[in-house]
Amino acid sequence: MSLILPTKLAKQIEQILARLRHEVQAECILLADIGGRLISAQGRIQDIDPVLVAALAAGDVAAMTELTRQIGEESYHGSFLHEGESKSIYLFSVANSFILIVIFRADTPLGLVRLVGGRTAAQLSALSADFEELAKESHEVPSGDFGAALADELERTFGRL
Amino acid sequence: MFINWKLREINLKIVYYGPALSGKTTNLQYIYAKTAPNIRGELVSLKTRGDRTLYFDFLQLELGHIAGLKPRFNLYTVPGQVYYASSRKLVLQGADGVVFVADSQEQRLHANVEAMHDMEENLRALGYDPRAMPLVLQCNKRDLPGIVPVPLMKDQLGFDGVPCFASVATQGTGVFDTLKATINLVVVQTQRRL
């Protein structure tokens, strides 16, 4: 199941994440898919490994989805929070397909993050419905020689290991 | 496969699947140990106190720009123990390719076949066609006594036409050959679909 993010859509997502970051003064904001792939990142990402955070957040949401199923809920639509001593994380499910990850200072009002984060998740959810269409409109595809060039690079990097 | 054209990044998710103790985590540990720090991230293992994989292991590899794109490979393992069925299914979500790590020992034949059925069932539940998923078989633990010949293992698992590598993951034999073959297979199949 491939996901192609054309430049135009990537910019739209970045703008939405940047606005959220500004409104809640978050350290950083990430958008991942439920498979754990990092889609977009905004803010002080040099302090974290955003790819790893995306993978772990997807694991968390997957576990929560399974937990809710165990108590008889059909699917998980909500959000959840880790309150840390200096930094906290809020995860919002976006259209059951993506995860909005907000990392913020612990002194930020939780209600603000919940309110603005929830609103942003709804906005991303509406946008995600167009993902497929926007991706189809894009004419950006890897060049024909990408596969061969990658095979050469893999051989060069891993060939003697 | 996920391509972000603004960042010019191409992401692949590869999942190491197989029965308990077949060597899935060992594959990732060897890859981590042998790759240069500048092309790999942290190896993260969500495991039990008894050192068994509880949820998944995760390792990211990153190469320099190739034909204008920066490839990133996200490698996951699933927990092999039978009672972690939910975790296995969830880790398979969004997978671009699967390495099936089979245990070559004769007494593990049933566990291999059971894991193969479990994988196919989970792929179907996630909306994948198991036959269309890029798959590579790794017959691991070839250094142990009482092992099944590789062609027979392929036959027993019903993996006709699936690329296959004999390996000793603890020593690194076959580990990178398996990884290269899987990545190449994923890229070829995805490019065909685009």
Coordinates of C-alpha atoms in Angstrom, one line a residue:
Chain A
M1 CA 0.0 0.0 0.0
S2 CA 2.0 2.9 -1.3
L3 CA 1.5 6.5 -0.2
I4 CA 2.8 9.2 -2.4
L5 CA 2.9 12.7 -0.9
P6 CA 3.1 15.3 -3.7
T7 CA 4.9 18.6 -3.0
K8 CA 1.7 20.6 -2.9
L9 CA 0.1 18.3 -0.3
A10 CA 3.3 18.1 1.7
K11 CA 3.3 21.9 1.9
Q12 CA -0.4 22.0 3.0
I13 CA 0.3 19.6 5.8
E14 CA 3.4 21.5 6.9
Q15 CA 1.3 24.7 7.2
I16 CA -1.3 23.0 9.3
L17 CA 1.3 21.5 11.6
A18 CA 3.2 24.8 11.8
R19 CA 0.0 26.6 12.8
L20 CA -0.7 24.1 15.6
R21 CA 2.9 24.4 16.8
H22 CA 2.6 28.1 17.0
E23 CA -0.8 28.1 18.7
V24 CA 0.2 25.7 21.5
Q25 CA 3.9 26.7 21.5
A26 CA 4.8 23.0 21.1
E27 CA 8.3 21.7 20.9
C28 CA 7.5 19.8 17.8
I29 CA 4.6 18.2 15.9
L30 CA 4.8 15.0 13.9
L31 CA 2.4 13.3 11.5
A32 CA 2.7 9.6 11.0
D33 CA 0.6 6.9 9.4
I34 CA -0.7 3.9 11.4
G35 CA 2.1 1.8 9.8
G36 CA 4.6 4.0 11.7
R37 CA 5.9 6.0 8.7
L38 CA 6.8 9.6 9.4
I39 CA 4.8 11.8 7.0
S40 CA 5.8 15.3 8.2
A41 CA 7.6 17.0 11.0
Q42 CA 7.7 20.6 12.4
G43 CA 9.7 22.2 15.2
R44 CA 12.7 21.2 17.2
I45 CA 13.2 17.7 15.7
Q46 CA 16.9 17.8 16.3
D47 CA 16.2 16.9 20.0
I48 CA 14.5 13.6 19.0
D49 CA 14.6 10.9 16.5
P50 CA 11.4 11.7 14.6
V51 CA 11.3 8.4 12.6
L52 CA 11.6 6.4 15.8
V53 CA 9.0 8.5 17.6
A54 CA 6.6 7.9 14.6
A55 CA 7.2 4.1 14.8
L56 CA 6.7 4.0 18.6
A57 CA 3.6 6.2 18.4
A58 CA 2.1 3.9 15.8
G59 CA 2.8 1.0 18.2
D60 CA 1.1 2.8 21.0
V61 CA -2.0 3.7 18.9
A62 CA -2.2 0.1 17.6
A63 CA -2.1 -1.3 21.2
M64 CA -4.8 1.2 22.3
T65 CA -6.9 0.2 19.3
E66 CA -6.6 -3.4 20.3
L67 CA -7.4 -2.6 23.9
T68 CA -10.5 -0.7 23.0
R69 CA -11.6 -3.7 20.8
Q70 CA -11.1 -6.0 23.8
I71 CA -13.6 -3.9 25.8
G72 CA -16.1 -4.1 22.9
E73 CA -15.5 -0.8 21.1
E74 CA -15.5 -1.2 17.3
S75 CA -12.6 1.2 16.6
Y76 CA -10.5 3.7 18.3
H77 CA -11.0 7.4 17.4
G78 CA -9.6 9.2 20.4
S79 CA -6.4 10.7 21.8
F80 CA -4.1 9.9 24.6
L81 CA -1.6 11.6 26.7
H82 CA 1.7 11.0 28.4
E83 CA 2.4 13.6 31.1
G84 CA 6.1 14.0 31.7
E85 CA 8.0 16.1 34.2
S86 CA 9.5 18.4 31.6
K87 CA 7.9 17.3 28.4
S88 CA 4.6 15.6 27.5
I89 CA 3.2 13.9 24.5
Y90 CA -0.3 14.0 23.1
L91 CA -1.3 11.5 20.4
F92 CA -4.4 12.1 18.3
S93 CA -5.9 9.6 15.9
V94 CA -6.6 11.1 12.5
A95 CA -9.2 9.3 10.4
N96 CA -8.1 5.9 11.7
S97 CA -5.2 6.1 9.3
F98 CA -2.8 8.7 10.7
I99 CA -1.5 9.9 14.0
L100 CA -0.9 13.5 15.1
I101 CA 1.9 13.6 17.6
V102 CA 2.3 16.8 19.7
I103 CA 5.4 17.1 22.0
F104 CA 5.1 20.0 24.3
R105 CA 6.6 21.5 27.5
A106 CA 4.9 20.2 30.7
D107 CA 3.9 23.7 31.8
T108 CA 1.7 24.2 28.7
P109 CA -2.0 24.0 29.6
L110 CA -3.3 20.5 28.7
G111 CA -6.7 21.8 27.8
L112 CA -5.2 24.0 25.1
V113 CA -3.3 21.1 23.5
R114 CA -6.4 18.9 23.7
L115 CA -8.6 21.6 22.1
V116 CA -6.3 22.9 19.4
G117 CA -4.8 19.4 18.7
G118 CA -8.3 17.9 18.4
R119 CA -9.3 20.7 15.9
T120 CA -6.1 20.1 13.9
A121 CA -6.7 16.3 13.8
A122 CA -10.2 17.0 12.4
Q123 CA -8.7 19.3 9.8
L124 CA -6.1 16.7 8.8
S125 CA -8.8 14.1 8.8
A126 CA -10.8 16.1 6.2
L127 CA -7.6 16.6 4.1
S128 CA -6.7 12.9 4.3
A129 CA -9.9 12.1 2.4
D130 CA -8.3 13.9 -0.6
F131 CA -4.9 12.2 -0.2
E132 CA -5.6 9.6 -2.8
E133 CA -7.0 12.1 -5.3
L134 CA -4.2 14.6 -4.8
A135 CA -1.6 11.8 -5.2
K136 CA -3.2 10.7 -8.4
E137 CA -3.1 14.3 -9.8
S138 CA 0.6 14.4 -9.2
H139 CA 3.0 13.4 -12.0
E140 CA 5.9 12.9 -9.6
V141 CA 7.2 9.3 -9.9
P142 CA 10.7 7.9 -9.3
S143 CA 12.8 7.9 -12.4
G144 CA 13.1 4.6 -14.3
D145 CA 16.7 4.1 -13.3
F146 CA 16.0 4.5 -9.5
G147 CA 15.7 0.7 -9.0
A148 CA 19.0 -0.1 -10.7
A149 CA 20.8 2.8 -9.0
L150 CA 19.5 1.6 -5.6
A151 CA 20.6 -2.0 -6.3
D152 CA 24.2 -0.7 -7.1
E153 CA 24.2 1.5 -3.9
L154 CA 23.0 -1.4 -1.7
E155 CA 25.8 -3.6 -3.2
R156 CA 28.4 -0.8 -2.5
T157 CA 27.2 -0.2 1.1
F158 CA 26.3 -3.8 2.2
G159 CA 28.1 -6.0 -0.3
R160 CA 31.1 -6.7 1.8
L161 CA 29.4 -6.9 5.2
Chain B
M1 CA 6.3 2.6 0.1
F2 CA 6.0 6.2 1.1
I3 CA 7.4 9.0 -1.0
N4 CA 7.6 12.5 0.2
W5 CA 8.3 14.6 -2.9
K6 CA 8.9 17.8 -1.0
L7 CA 11.7 16.2 1.1
R8 CA 12.6 13.8 -1.8
E9 CA 12.5 10.9 0.6
I10 CA 11.4 7.3 -0.2
N11 CA 10.5 5.1 2.8
L12 CA 10.2 1.3 2.8
K13 CA 8.9 -0.8 5.7
I14 CA 10.3 -4.3 5.8
V15 CA 9.0 -6.7 8.4
Y16 CA 10.9 -9.8 9.6
Y17 CA 8.3 -12.5 10.3
G18 CA 8.6 -16.1 11.6
P19 CA 8.2 -18.5 14.5
A20 CA 9.6 -17.8 18.0
L21 CA 13.3 -18.0 18.3
S22 CA 14.0 -18.3 14.6
G23 CA 16.5 -15.4 14.6
K24 CA 14.5 -12.3 13.5
T25 CA 15.9 -10.1 16.2
T26 CA 19.4 -11.5 15.6
N27 CA 19.2 -10.4 11.9
L28 CA 18.5 -6.8 13.1
Q29 CA 21.2 -7.0 15.7
Y30 CA 23.8 -8.1 13.1
I31 CA 22.7 -5.4 10.7
Y32 CA 23.0 -2.8 13.5
A33 CA 26.4 -4.0 14.6
K34 CA 27.9 -4.0 11.0
T35 CA 26.5 -0.8 9.5
A36 CA 28.2 2.5 9.9
P37 CA 26.7 4.8 12.6
N38 CA 26.0 7.5 10.0
I39 CA 23.6 5.3 8.0
R40 CA 21.6 3.7 10.9
G41 CA 19.4 4.9 13.8
E42 CA 19.0 3.4 17.2
L43 CA 18.0 -0.3 17.5
V44 CA 15.0 -0.2 19.7
S45 CA 13.6 -3.4 21.2
L46 CA 10.3 -3.5 23.0
K47 CA 11.0 -6.7 24.9
T48 CA 10.0 -8.6 28.1
R49 CA 12.2 -9.0 31.1
G50 CA 13.1 -12.4 29.8
D51 CA 14.7 -10.7 26.7
R52 CA 12.0 -11.9 24.3
T53 CA 10.4 -9.5 21.8
L54 CA 7.1 -8.3 23.3
Y55 CA 6.0 -5.9 20.6
F56 CA 8.7 -5.2 18.0
D57 CA 12.3 -4.4 17.3
F58 CA 12.9 -1.4 15.1
L59 CA 15.9 -0.2 13.1
Q60 CA 16.2 2.5 10.5
L61 CA 18.8 2.6 7.7
E62 CA 19.3 5.6 5.5
L63 CA 21.3 5.9 2.3
G64 CA 22.5 9.0 0.5
H65 CA 20.6 10.4 -2.5
I66 CA 20.0 8.0 -5.3
A67 CA 18.6 9.3 -8.6
G68 CA 17.4 12.3 -6.7
L69 CA 15.7 10.5 -3.9
K70 CA 16.9 9.7 -0.4
P71 CA 16.0 6.1 0.6
R72 CA 15.1 5.1 4.1
F73 CA 14.5 1.6 5.2
N74 CA 12.4 0.9 8.4
L75 CA 13.1 -2.6 9.6
Y76 CA 10.7 -4.3 12.1
T77 CA 10.5 -7.7 13.7
V78 CA 7.4 -9.2 15.0
P79 CA 7.2 -11.2 18.3
G80 CA 7.3 -14.9 17.4
Q81 CA 5.6 -16.3 20.4
V82 CA 2.1 -17.7 19.6
Y83 CA 0.2 -15.5 22.1
Y84 CA 1.4 -12.2 20.6
A85 CA -0.8 -12.6 17.6
S86 CA -2.3 -9.1 17.8
S87 CA 1.1 -7.5 17.9
R88 CA 2.2 -9.4 14.8
K89 CA -0.8 -8.2 12.8
L90 CA -0.3 -4.6 13.9
V91 CA 3.4 -4.6 13.0
L92 CA 2.5 -5.9 9.5
Q93 CA 0.3 -2.8 8.9
G94 CA 1.9 -0.7 6.1
A95 CA 4.5 -3.3 5.3
D96 CA 6.1 -3.1 1.8
G97 CA 7.9 -6.4 2.0
V98 CA 8.4 -9.4 4.3
V99 CA 11.4 -11.5 5.3
F100 CA 10.2 -14.8 6.5
V101 CA 12.8 -16.1 8.9
A102 CA 12.4 -19.9 9.2
D103 CA 14.2 -22.1 11.7
S104 CA 15.9 -24.9 9.7
Q105 CA 15.8 -27.5 12.5
E106 CA 13.7 -30.5 11.8
Q107 CA 11.7 -30.2 15.0
R108 CA 10.7 -26.6 14.2
L109 CA 9.0 -27.5 10.9
H110 CA 5.5 -27.4 12.4
A111 CA 6.3 -23.9 14.0
N112 CA 7.5 -22.6 10.6
V113 CA 4.3 -23.8 8.8
E114 CA 2.1 -22.4 11.6
A115 CA 3.9 -19.0 11.4
M116 CA 3.5 -19.0 7.6
H117 CA -0.3 -19.6 7.9
D118 CA -0.5 -16.9 10.6
M119 CA 1.3 -14.4 8.4
E120 CA -1.0 -15.1 5.4
E121 CA -4.0 -14.8 7.6
N122 CA -2.8 -11.5 9.1
L123 CA -2.0 -10.1 5.6
R124 CA -5.4 -11.0 4.3
A125 CA -7.1 -9.4 7.4
L126 CA -5.1 -6.2 6.6
G127 CA -6.4 -6.2 3.0
Y128 CA -3.2 -7.5 1.4
D129 CA -3.0 -10.3 -1.1
P130 CA -0.4 -12.6 0.5
R131 CA 0.7 -13.8 -3.0
A132 CA 1.3 -10.2 -4.1
M133 CA 3.4 -9.2 -1.1
P134 CA 7.1 -9.0 -1.9
L135 CA 8.5 -11.9 0.2
V136 CA 11.9 -13.4 0.8
L137 CA 12.5 -16.7 2.7
Q138 CA 15.5 -16.9 5.0
C139 CA 16.4 -20.5 6.1
N140 CA 18.2 -19.7 9.3
K141 CA 20.4 -21.7 11.7
R142 CA 22.1 -23.7 8.9
D143 CA 25.0 -24.4 11.3
L144 CA 23.0 -26.6 13.6
P145 CA 22.6 -30.4 13.4
G146 CA 19.4 -32.0 12.2
I147 CA 18.5 -29.4 9.7
V148 CA 16.0 -29.7 6.8
P149 CA 17.4 -29.2 3.2
V150 CA 16.5 -25.8 1.8
P151 CA 14.5 -27.0 -1.2
L152 CA 12.4 -29.2 1.1
M153 CA 11.8 -26.2 3.5
K154 CA 10.6 -24.1 0.5
D155 CA 8.4 -26.9 -0.6
Q156 CA 6.9 -27.5 2.9
L157 CA 6.2 -23.8 3.3
G158 CA 4.7 -23.5 -0.2
F159 CA 7.1 -20.7 -1.1
D160 CA 7.5 -21.7 -4.8
G161 CA 9.3 -19.0 -6.7
V162 CA 10.2 -17.1 -3.5
P163 CA 13.8 -15.9 -3.3
C164 CA 15.5 -17.9 -0.6
F165 CA 18.7 -17.5 1.4
A166 CA 20.5 -20.0 3.7
S167 CA 21.7 -18.2 6.8
V168 CA 23.5 -18.3 10.1
A169 CA 22.3 -15.0 11.5
T170 CA 24.5 -15.2 14.6
Q171 CA 27.5 -15.1 12.3
G172 CA 26.0 -12.8 9.8
T173 CA 25.9 -15.4 7.0
G174 CA 23.1 -14.5 4.6
V175 CA 21.9 -11.5 6.6
F176 CA 22.8 -8.7 4.2
D177 CA 22.0 -10.9 1.1
T178 CA 18.5 -11.3 2.5
L179 CA 18.1 -7.6 3.2
K180 CA 19.4 -6.5 -0.3
A181 CA 17.2 -9.0 -2.1
T182 CA 14.1 -7.9 -0.1
I183 CA 14.7 -4.2 -0.8
N184 CA 15.3 -4.8 -4.5
L185 CA 12.2 -6.9 -4.7
V186 CA 10.1 -4.2 -3.1
V187 CA 11.4 -1.5 -5.3
V188 CA 11.0 -3.5 -8.5
Q189 CA 7.4 -4.5 -7.6
T190 CA 6.4 -1.0 -6.5
Q191 CA 7.9 0.7 -9.6
R192 CA 5.8 -1.7 -11.7
R193 CA 2.7 -0.6 -9.9
L194 CA 3.3 3.2 -10.1

